[in-house]
């Protein structure tokens, strides 16, 4: 699952269900240090991390992708049923029904894949997810990274993170968990990358991880909420266009994507990341006022 800490692994088993179809079991803890529950609800980004862990599990055990290959996100789309996220007296046991399509092979190994997932809890639908990702051999990955694949050098030389925005503006209680830094422009922030973070950087990397970028989308959309009201990202569609590097500022920009007459309880926000003059990702997320649930 590409995790160093066993406590950060949420998958518990898998089995083949048919051609390019698998069932994966997972369990969410009732609480988590980073994916913090809000108003008695599991964090939707816990779903995203669970999906991310499904990539390496199934590519390695079901498709024979060797260890040492690098997986890279191309696109992620999800829609969540918020009521199914309620925390109960026991951890949440999940069944994930995964189906692969649009598989492009290179030398008998997958090079690009699309995965569709249906996440179920106690017979109730939790989420529908679709994601596309690439599988890169060490040689291909080195070419893609253009000399930036030396993890030891790149990770150690990552700059110190800039000052964070206020905790209340992004709905975070700990400075360590804030991934946005203020700028002089409204609705524009510098991406804040703290490589000492024990969850986002469970192990050394040569680029900013996708889960940190999803957190940036969440925090930017939260900062757009009226009066900083708590907001849950109940759906997201994000396209990853390039790797985000440590050694160059990355700018996060957000804007409303719905009209002024839309419901205050559900709002759509567009979030983009720019680095080196190009878009690193483009995202749209629908956020729901947690207090209105």
C-alpha atoms as a printed R data frame, in Angstrom:
    type eleno elety resid chain resno       x       y       z
1   ATOM     1    CA   UNK     A     1   0.000   0.000   0.000
2   ATOM     2    CA   UNK     A     2   3.124   2.204  -0.115
3   ATOM     3    CA   UNK     A     3   2.874   3.024   3.604
4   ATOM     4    CA   UNK     A     4   5.623   2.654   6.225
5   ATOM     5    CA   UNK     A     5   3.334   2.739   9.290
6   ATOM     6    CA   UNK     A     6   0.964  -0.223   9.666
7   ATOM     7    CA   UNK     A     7  -1.452   2.042  11.538
8   ATOM     8    CA   UNK     A     8  -1.909   4.065   8.335
9   ATOM     9    CA   UNK     A     9  -3.008   1.032   6.291
10  ATOM    10    CA   UNK     A    10  -6.812   0.830   6.033
11  ATOM    11    CA   UNK     A    11  -7.154  -2.177   3.716
12  ATOM    12    CA   UNK     A    12  -7.696  -5.578   5.328
13  ATOM    13    CA   UNK     A    13  -8.158  -8.049   2.450
14  ATOM    14    CA   UNK     A    14  -9.038  -8.689  -1.173
15  ATOM    15    CA   UNK     A    15 -10.439 -11.345  -3.496
16  ATOM    16    CA   UNK     A    16 -11.061 -11.731  -7.209
17  ATOM    17    CA   UNK     A    17 -14.728 -11.381  -8.139
18  ATOM    18    CA   UNK     A    18 -14.531 -11.727 -11.933
19  ATOM    19    CA   UNK     A    19 -12.631 -10.529 -14.974
20  ATOM    20    CA   UNK     A    20 -10.840  -7.303 -13.957
21  ATOM    21    CA   UNK     A    21 -13.194  -7.132 -10.959
22  ATOM    22    CA   UNK     A    22 -12.205  -7.388  -7.296
23  ATOM    23    CA   UNK     A    23 -13.628  -7.002  -3.814
24  ATOM    24    CA   UNK     A    24 -11.432  -5.236  -1.261
25  ATOM    25    CA   UNK     A    25 -12.224  -4.988   2.445
26  ATOM    26    CA   UNK     A    26 -11.209  -1.990   4.529
27  ATOM    27    CA   UNK     A    27 -11.702  -0.588   8.004
28  ATOM    28    CA   UNK     A    28 -11.762   3.017   9.120
29  ATOM    29    CA   UNK     A    29 -10.839   3.880  12.714
30  ATOM    30    CA   UNK     A    30 -13.334   5.890  14.747
31  ATOM    31    CA   UNK     A    31 -10.716   8.634  15.044
32  ATOM    32    CA   UNK     A    32  -7.552   9.643  13.212
33  ATOM    33    CA   UNK     A    33  -4.809  12.174  13.904
34  ATOM    34    CA   UNK     A    34  -5.016  13.792  10.450
35  ATOM    35    CA   UNK     A    35  -8.302  12.656   8.886
36  ATOM    36    CA   UNK     A    36 -10.132  14.165  11.812
37  ATOM    37    CA   UNK     A    37 -13.852  13.402  12.312
38  ATOM    38    CA   UNK     A    38 -16.143  16.429  12.132
39  ATOM    39    CA   UNK     A    39 -19.560  16.573  13.819
40  ATOM    40    CA   UNK     A    40 -19.589  12.799  14.291
41  ATOM    41    CA   UNK     A    41 -18.744  12.091  10.620
42  ATOM    42    CA   UNK     A    42 -15.764  10.350   9.046
43  ATOM    43    CA   UNK     A    43 -13.529  12.582   6.915
44  ATOM    44    CA   UNK     A    44 -14.195  12.170   3.147
45  ATOM    45    CA   UNK     A    45 -10.451  12.345   2.513
46  ATOM    46    CA   UNK     A    46 -10.201   9.097   4.461
47  ATOM    47    CA   UNK     A    47 -12.095   7.649   1.502
48  ATOM    48    CA   UNK     A    48  -9.538   9.152  -0.904
49  ATOM    49    CA   UNK     A    49  -6.622   7.671   1.032
50  ATOM    50    CA   UNK     A    50  -8.369   4.295   1.079
51  ATOM    51    CA   UNK     A    51  -8.816   4.481  -2.693
52  ATOM    52    CA   UNK     A    52  -5.174   5.520  -3.112
53  ATOM    53    CA   UNK     A    53  -4.084   2.435  -1.154
54  ATOM    54    CA   UNK     A    54  -6.179   0.245  -3.442
55  ATOM    55    CA   UNK     A    55  -3.922   1.190  -6.423
56  ATOM    56    CA   UNK     A    56  -0.743  -0.532  -5.228
57  ATOM    57    CA   UNK     A    57  -2.584  -3.446  -3.619
58  ATOM    58    CA   UNK     A    58  -4.417  -4.540  -6.759
59  ATOM    59    CA   UNK     A    59  -1.742  -3.603  -9.293
60  ATOM    60    CA   UNK     A    60   0.827  -5.685  -7.383
61  ATOM    61    CA   UNK     A    61  -1.246  -8.725  -6.365
62  ATOM    62    CA   UNK     A    62  -3.759  -8.910  -9.220
63  ATOM    63    CA   UNK     A    63  -1.825  -7.565 -12.215
64  ATOM    64    CA   UNK     A    64   1.740  -8.521 -11.332
65  ATOM    65    CA   UNK     A    65   3.188  -5.003 -11.357
66  ATOM    66    CA   UNK     A    66   6.625  -5.377  -9.686
67  ATOM    67    CA   UNK     A    67   7.605  -3.567  -6.536
68  ATOM    68    CA   UNK     A    68   9.682  -0.526  -7.450
69  ATOM    69    CA   UNK     A    69   7.229   0.645 -10.096
70  ATOM    70    CA   UNK     A    70   5.810   4.111  -9.466
71  ATOM    71    CA   UNK     A    71   2.079   4.837  -9.587
72  ATOM    72    CA   UNK     A    72   0.879   8.298 -10.572
73  ATOM    73    CA   UNK     A    73  -2.591   9.796 -10.345
74  ATOM    74    CA   UNK     A    74  -4.120  11.178 -13.534
75  ATOM    75    CA   UNK     A    75  -7.698  11.863 -12.415
76  ATOM    76    CA   UNK     A    76  -9.938  11.257  -9.401
77  ATOM    77    CA   UNK     A    77 -13.709  11.671  -9.204
78  ATOM    78    CA   UNK     A    78 -15.844  10.796  -6.204
79  ATOM    79    CA   UNK     A    79 -19.324  11.395  -4.847
80  ATOM    80    CA   UNK     A    80 -20.150  10.581  -1.234
81  ATOM    81    CA   UNK     A    81 -23.360   9.849   0.633
82  ATOM    82    CA   UNK     A    82 -22.723  11.992   3.744
83  ATOM    83    CA   UNK     A    83 -25.172  10.062   5.921
84  ATOM    84    CA   UNK     A    84 -23.123   6.888   5.440
85  ATOM    85    CA   UNK     A    85 -20.103   8.610   7.027
86  ATOM    86    CA   UNK     A    86 -21.616   8.764  10.503
87  ATOM    87    CA   UNK     A    87 -19.322   7.392  13.196
88  ATOM    88    CA   UNK     A    88 -20.776   4.486  15.162
89  ATOM    89    CA   UNK     A    89 -19.655   2.621  18.278
90  ATOM    90    CA   UNK     A    90 -17.292   0.402  16.306
91  ATOM    91    CA   UNK     A    91 -14.862   1.061  13.432
92  ATOM    92    CA   UNK     A    92 -16.413   1.287   9.968
93  ATOM    93    CA   UNK     A    93 -16.043  -1.965   8.012
94  ATOM    94    CA   UNK     A    94 -16.210  -1.379   4.258
95  ATOM    95    CA   UNK     A    95 -16.588  -3.481   1.149
96  ATOM    96    CA   UNK     A    96 -15.027  -1.944  -1.958
97  ATOM    97    CA   UNK     A    97 -16.162  -3.338  -5.300
98  ATOM    98    CA   UNK     A    98 -13.476  -2.420  -7.839
99  ATOM    99    CA   UNK     A    99 -13.640  -2.846 -11.604
100 ATOM   100    CA   UNK     A   100 -10.798  -1.987 -13.996
101 ATOM   101    CA   UNK     A   101 -11.263  -0.743 -17.558
102 ATOM   102    CA   UNK     A   102  -9.349   1.091 -20.304
103 ATOM   103    CA   UNK     A   103  -6.193  -0.825 -19.425
104 ATOM   104    CA   UNK     A   104  -3.223   0.066 -21.617
105 ATOM   105    CA   UNK     A   105  -0.448  -2.516 -21.473
106 ATOM   106    CA   UNK     A   106   3.278  -2.183 -22.134
107 ATOM   107    CA   UNK     A   107   5.345  -5.375 -22.237
108 ATOM   108    CA   UNK     A   108   2.483  -7.348 -20.684
109 ATOM   109    CA   UNK     A   109   2.184  -5.016 -17.687
110 ATOM   110    CA   UNK     A   110  -0.409  -2.270 -17.160
111 ATOM   111    CA   UNK     A   111   0.873   1.197 -18.051
112 ATOM   112    CA   UNK     A   112  -2.417   3.104 -17.570
113 ATOM   113    CA   UNK     A   113  -5.635   1.947 -15.893
114 ATOM   114    CA   UNK     A   114  -9.051   3.250 -14.954
115 ATOM   115    CA   UNK     A   115 -10.627   1.939 -11.767
116 ATOM   116    CA   UNK     A   116 -14.296   2.303 -10.852
117 ATOM   117    CA   UNK     A   117 -15.202   1.695  -7.215
118 ATOM   118    CA   UNK     A   118 -18.407   1.269  -5.270
119 ATOM   119    CA   UNK     A   119 -17.842   1.598  -1.527
120 ATOM   120    CA   UNK     A   120 -20.432  -0.049   0.734
121 ATOM   121    CA   UNK     A   121 -20.898  -0.031   4.502
122 ATOM   122    CA   UNK     A   122 -23.437  -2.338   6.166
123 ATOM   123    CA   UNK     A   123 -25.287  -2.658   2.878
124 ATOM   124    CA   UNK     A   124 -25.504   1.115   2.349
125 ATOM   125    CA   UNK     A   125 -23.689   2.952  -0.421
126 ATOM   126    CA   UNK     A   126 -20.923   5.192   0.943
127 ATOM   127    CA   UNK     A   127 -19.390   6.482  -2.283
128 ATOM   128    CA   UNK     A   128 -18.928   6.066  -6.012
129 ATOM   129    CA   UNK     A   129 -15.389   6.655  -7.247
130 ATOM   130    CA   UNK     A   130 -13.669   6.686 -10.625
131 ATOM   131    CA   UNK     A   131  -9.945   7.174 -10.994
132 ATOM   132    CA   UNK     A   132  -7.250   6.810 -13.639
133 ATOM   133    CA   UNK     A   133  -3.573   6.292 -12.909
134 ATOM   134    CA   UNK     A   134  -0.317   5.266 -14.501
135 ATOM   135    CA   UNK     A   135   2.194   2.526 -13.635
136 ATOM   136    CA   UNK     A   136   5.797   3.433 -14.469
137 ATOM   137    CA   UNK     A   137   8.880   1.237 -14.508
138 ATOM   138    CA   UNK     A   138  11.969   2.695 -12.774
139 ATOM   139    CA   UNK     A   139  13.476   3.600 -16.170
140 ATOM   140    CA   UNK     A   140  10.310   5.290 -17.406
141 ATOM   141    CA   UNK     A   141   9.872   7.115 -14.107
142 ATOM   142    CA   UNK     A   142  13.417   8.488 -14.258
143 ATOM   143    CA   UNK     A   143  12.719   9.870 -17.722
144 ATOM   144    CA   UNK     A   144   9.420  11.396 -16.576
145 ATOM   145    CA   UNK     A   145  11.055  13.075 -13.613
146 ATOM   146    CA   UNK     A   146  13.902  14.542 -15.648
147 ATOM   147    CA   UNK     A   147  16.630  14.009 -13.086
148 ATOM   148    CA   UNK     A   148  14.438  14.717 -10.053
149 ATOM   149    CA   UNK     A   149  13.890  11.096  -9.033
150 ATOM   150    CA   UNK     A   150  16.746  10.936  -6.491
151 ATOM   151    CA   UNK     A   151  14.558  10.773  -3.384
152 ATOM   152    CA   UNK     A   152  17.458  11.112  -0.970
153 ATOM   153    CA   UNK     A   153  18.662  14.364  -2.507
154 ATOM   154    CA   UNK     A   154  15.294  15.924  -3.382
155 ATOM   155    CA   UNK     A   155  13.574  15.139  -0.088
156 ATOM   156    CA   UNK     A   156  16.443  16.251   2.146
157 ATOM   157    CA   UNK     A   157  16.790  19.553   0.261
158 ATOM   158    CA   UNK     A   158  13.091  20.437   0.362
159 ATOM   159    CA   UNK     A   159  12.706  24.002   1.711
160 ATOM   160    CA   UNK     A   160  11.162  24.790   5.066
161 ATOM   161    CA   UNK     A   161   7.408  25.454   4.884
162 ATOM   162    CA   UNK     A   162   6.187  29.079   4.885
163 ATOM   163    CA   UNK     A   163   3.924  30.429   7.607
164 ATOM   164    CA   UNK     A   164   0.416  28.952   7.615
165 ATOM   165    CA   UNK     A   165  -2.934  30.678   7.333
166 ATOM   166    CA   UNK     A   166  -5.015  30.823  10.508
167 ATOM   167    CA   UNK     A   167  -6.360  27.542  11.835
168 ATOM   168    CA   UNK     A   168  -9.961  28.722  11.798
169 ATOM   169    CA   UNK     A   169  -9.875  29.809   8.145
170 ATOM   170    CA   UNK     A   170  -9.216  26.254   6.941
171 ATOM   171    CA   UNK     A   171 -10.859  24.271   9.722
172 ATOM   172    CA   UNK     A   172  -7.686  22.798  11.175
173 ATOM   173    CA   UNK     A   173  -6.728  22.623  14.848
174 ATOM   174    CA   UNK     A   174  -2.985  22.034  14.404
175 ATOM   175    CA   UNK     A   175  -0.493  24.231  12.569
176 ATOM   176    CA   UNK     A   176   1.234  21.099  11.309
177 ATOM   177    CA   UNK     A   177  -1.881  20.089   9.340
178 ATOM   178    CA   UNK     A   178  -2.274  23.386   7.439
179 ATOM   179    CA   UNK     A   179  -1.183  23.199   3.780
180 ATOM   180    CA   UNK     A   180  -1.914  26.810   2.738
181 ATOM   181    CA   UNK     A   181   0.175  29.927   3.333
182 ATOM   182    CA   UNK     A   182  -1.315  33.439   2.964
183 ATOM   183    CA   UNK     A   183  -0.578  35.851   0.113
184 ATOM   184    CA   UNK     A   184  -1.621  39.451  -0.483
185 ATOM   185    CA   UNK     A   185  -4.311  38.302  -2.902
186 ATOM   186    CA   UNK     A   186  -7.740  37.146  -1.788
187 ATOM   187    CA   UNK     A   187  -8.506  33.537  -2.698
188 ATOM   188    CA   UNK     A   188  -4.862  32.850  -3.535
189 ATOM   189    CA   UNK     A   189  -2.406  30.971  -1.348
190 ATOM   190    CA   UNK     A   190   1.020  29.410  -1.539
191 ATOM   191    CA   UNK     A   191   1.026  25.659  -1.098
192 ATOM   192    CA   UNK     A   192   2.583  24.860   2.268
193 ATOM   193    CA   UNK     A   193   4.591  21.636   2.228
194 ATOM   194    CA   UNK     A   194   5.876  20.306   5.549
195 ATOM   195    CA   UNK     A   195   7.928  17.201   4.791
196 ATOM   196    CA   UNK     A   196   8.056  16.335   8.505
197 ATOM   197    CA   UNK     A   197   4.314  15.637   8.566
198 ATOM   198    CA   UNK     A   198   3.927  12.071   9.898
199 ATOM   199    CA   UNK     A   199   0.889  11.172   7.752
200 ATOM   200    CA   UNK     A   200   1.282  13.107   4.496
201 ATOM   201    CA   UNK     A   201   4.969  12.150   4.436
202 ATOM   202    CA   UNK     A   202   4.816   8.698   5.970
203 ATOM   203    CA   UNK     A   203   7.932   8.012   3.891
204 ATOM   204    CA   UNK     A   204  10.323  10.072   1.762
205 ATOM   205    CA   UNK     A   205   9.164  11.186  -1.695
206 ATOM   206    CA   UNK     A   206  10.636  13.089  -4.648
207 ATOM   207    CA   UNK     A   207   7.513  15.237  -5.178
208 ATOM   208    CA   UNK     A   208   4.503  16.595  -3.325
209 ATOM   209    CA   UNK     A   209   2.058  13.707  -2.751
210 ATOM   210    CA   UNK     A   210  -1.430  13.656  -4.204
211 ATOM   211    CA   UNK     A   211  -3.094  13.453  -0.798
212 ATOM   212    CA   UNK     A   212  -1.512  16.778   0.187
213 ATOM   213    CA   UNK     A   213  -2.941  18.309  -2.993
214 ATOM   214    CA   UNK     A   214  -6.407  16.964  -2.150
215 ATOM   215    CA   UNK     A   215  -6.039  18.516   1.293
216 ATOM   216    CA   UNK     A   216  -5.189  21.830  -0.388
217 ATOM   217    CA   UNK     A   217  -8.450  21.615  -2.345
218 ATOM   218    CA   UNK     A   218 -10.357  20.904   0.841
219 ATOM   219    CA   UNK     A   219  -8.722  23.758   2.782
220 ATOM   220    CA   UNK     A   220  -9.153  26.250  -0.067
221 ATOM   221    CA   UNK     A   221 -12.841  25.382  -0.373
222 ATOM   222    CA   UNK     A   222 -13.227  25.699   3.404
223 ATOM   223    CA   UNK     A   223 -11.631  29.150   3.266
224 ATOM   224    CA   UNK     A   224 -14.332  30.136   0.759
225 ATOM   225    CA   UNK     A   225 -17.132  29.283   3.180
226 ATOM   226    CA   UNK     A   226 -19.111  32.196   4.681
227 ATOM   227    CA   UNK     A   227 -17.900  32.941   8.209
228 ATOM   228    CA   UNK     A   228 -15.562  29.957   8.052
229 ATOM   229    CA   UNK     A   229 -18.384  27.467   8.649
230 ATOM   230    CA   UNK     A   230 -17.248  23.816   8.646
231 ATOM   231    CA   UNK     A   231 -17.581  22.299   5.180
232 ATOM   232    CA   UNK     A   232 -17.392  18.704   3.983
233 ATOM   233    CA   UNK     A   233 -16.190  17.978   0.416
234 ATOM   234    CA   UNK     A   234 -18.980  15.590  -0.615
235 ATOM   235    CA   UNK     A   235 -17.791  15.373  -4.219
236 ATOM   236    CA   UNK     A   236 -14.636  16.181  -6.132
237 ATOM   237    CA   UNK     A   237 -13.296  15.964  -9.663
238 ATOM   238    CA   UNK     A   238  -9.566  16.618  -9.924
239 ATOM   239    CA   UNK     A   239  -7.174  16.224 -12.852
240 ATOM   240    CA   UNK     A   240  -3.454  15.988 -12.091
241 ATOM   241    CA   UNK     A   241  -1.467  17.535 -14.941
242 ATOM   242    CA   UNK     A   242   2.108  17.394 -13.657
243 ATOM   243    CA   UNK     A   243   4.161  16.564 -10.591
244 ATOM   244    CA   UNK     A   244   4.341  19.317  -7.990
245 ATOM   245    CA   UNK     A   245   7.962  19.949  -7.028
246 ATOM   246    CA   UNK     A   246   9.387  20.896  -3.643
247 ATOM   247    CA   UNK     A   247  11.833  23.553  -4.818
248 ATOM   248    CA   UNK     A   248   9.453  25.978  -6.546
249 ATOM   249    CA   UNK     A   249   6.419  27.841  -5.149
250 ATOM   250    CA   UNK     A   250   3.055  26.355  -6.046
251 ATOM   251    CA   UNK     A   251   0.068  28.701  -5.982
252 ATOM   252    CA   UNK     A   252  -3.452  27.616  -5.049
253 ATOM   253    CA   UNK     A   253  -6.329  29.680  -6.445
254 ATOM   254    CA   UNK     A   254 -10.036  29.248  -5.692
255 ATOM   255    CA   UNK     A   255 -13.263  30.739  -7.003
256 ATOM   256    CA   UNK     A   256 -16.991  29.992  -6.721
257 ATOM   257    CA   UNK     A   257 -18.250  27.717  -9.484
258 ATOM   258    CA   UNK     A   258 -21.966  28.237  -8.857
259 ATOM   259    CA   UNK     A   259 -24.227  31.276  -9.040
260 ATOM   260    CA   UNK     A   260 -25.201  33.578  -6.199
261 ATOM   261    CA   UNK     A   261 -28.653  31.993  -5.964
262 ATOM   262    CA   UNK     A   262 -27.283  28.546  -5.102
263 ATOM   263    CA   UNK     A   263 -27.965  26.994  -1.716
264 ATOM   264    CA   UNK     A   264 -25.791  28.193   1.153
265 ATOM   265    CA   UNK     A   265 -25.765  24.622   2.472
266 ATOM   266    CA   UNK     A   266 -24.118  23.234  -0.703
267 ATOM   267    CA   UNK     A   267 -21.604  25.212  -2.709
268 ATOM   268    CA   UNK     A   268 -19.354  24.360  -5.644
269 ATOM   269    CA   UNK     A   269 -15.792  25.667  -5.669
270 ATOM   270    CA   UNK     A   270 -13.168  25.561  -8.415
271 ATOM   271    CA   UNK     A   271  -9.567  25.163  -7.206
272 ATOM   272    CA   UNK     A   272  -6.459  25.291  -9.400
273 ATOM   273    CA   UNK     A   273  -2.766  24.860  -8.657
274 ATOM   274    CA   UNK     A   274  -0.093  26.666 -10.668
275 ATOM   275    CA   UNK     A   275   3.626  25.977 -10.632
276 ATOM   276    CA   UNK     A   276   6.198  27.187 -13.105
277 ATOM   277    CA   UNK     A   277   3.542  28.967 -15.134
278 ATOM   278    CA   UNK     A   278   1.460  25.839 -15.810
279 ATOM   279    CA   UNK     A   279  -1.502  24.185 -14.113
280 ATOM   280    CA   UNK     A   280  -0.407  21.377 -11.818
281 ATOM   281    CA   UNK     A   281  -3.996  20.371 -11.129
282 ATOM   282    CA   UNK     A   282  -7.534  21.543 -11.836
283 ATOM   283    CA   UNK     A   283 -10.277  20.623  -9.388
284 ATOM   284    CA   UNK     A   284 -13.942  21.216  -8.748
285 ATOM   285    CA   UNK     A   285 -15.457  20.258  -5.419
286 ATOM   286    CA   UNK     A   286 -18.925  20.451  -3.937
287 ATOM   287    CA   UNK     A   287 -18.882  21.252  -0.234
288 ATOM   288    CA   UNK     A   288 -21.726  20.827   2.220
289 ATOM   289    CA   UNK     A   289 -22.230  22.788   5.418
290 ATOM   290    CA   UNK     A   290 -21.630  20.167   8.117
291 ATOM   291    CA   UNK     A   291 -23.909  21.942  10.564
292 ATOM   292    CA   UNK     A   292 -26.793  21.588   8.097
293 ATOM   293    CA   UNK     A   293 -26.588  17.786   8.005
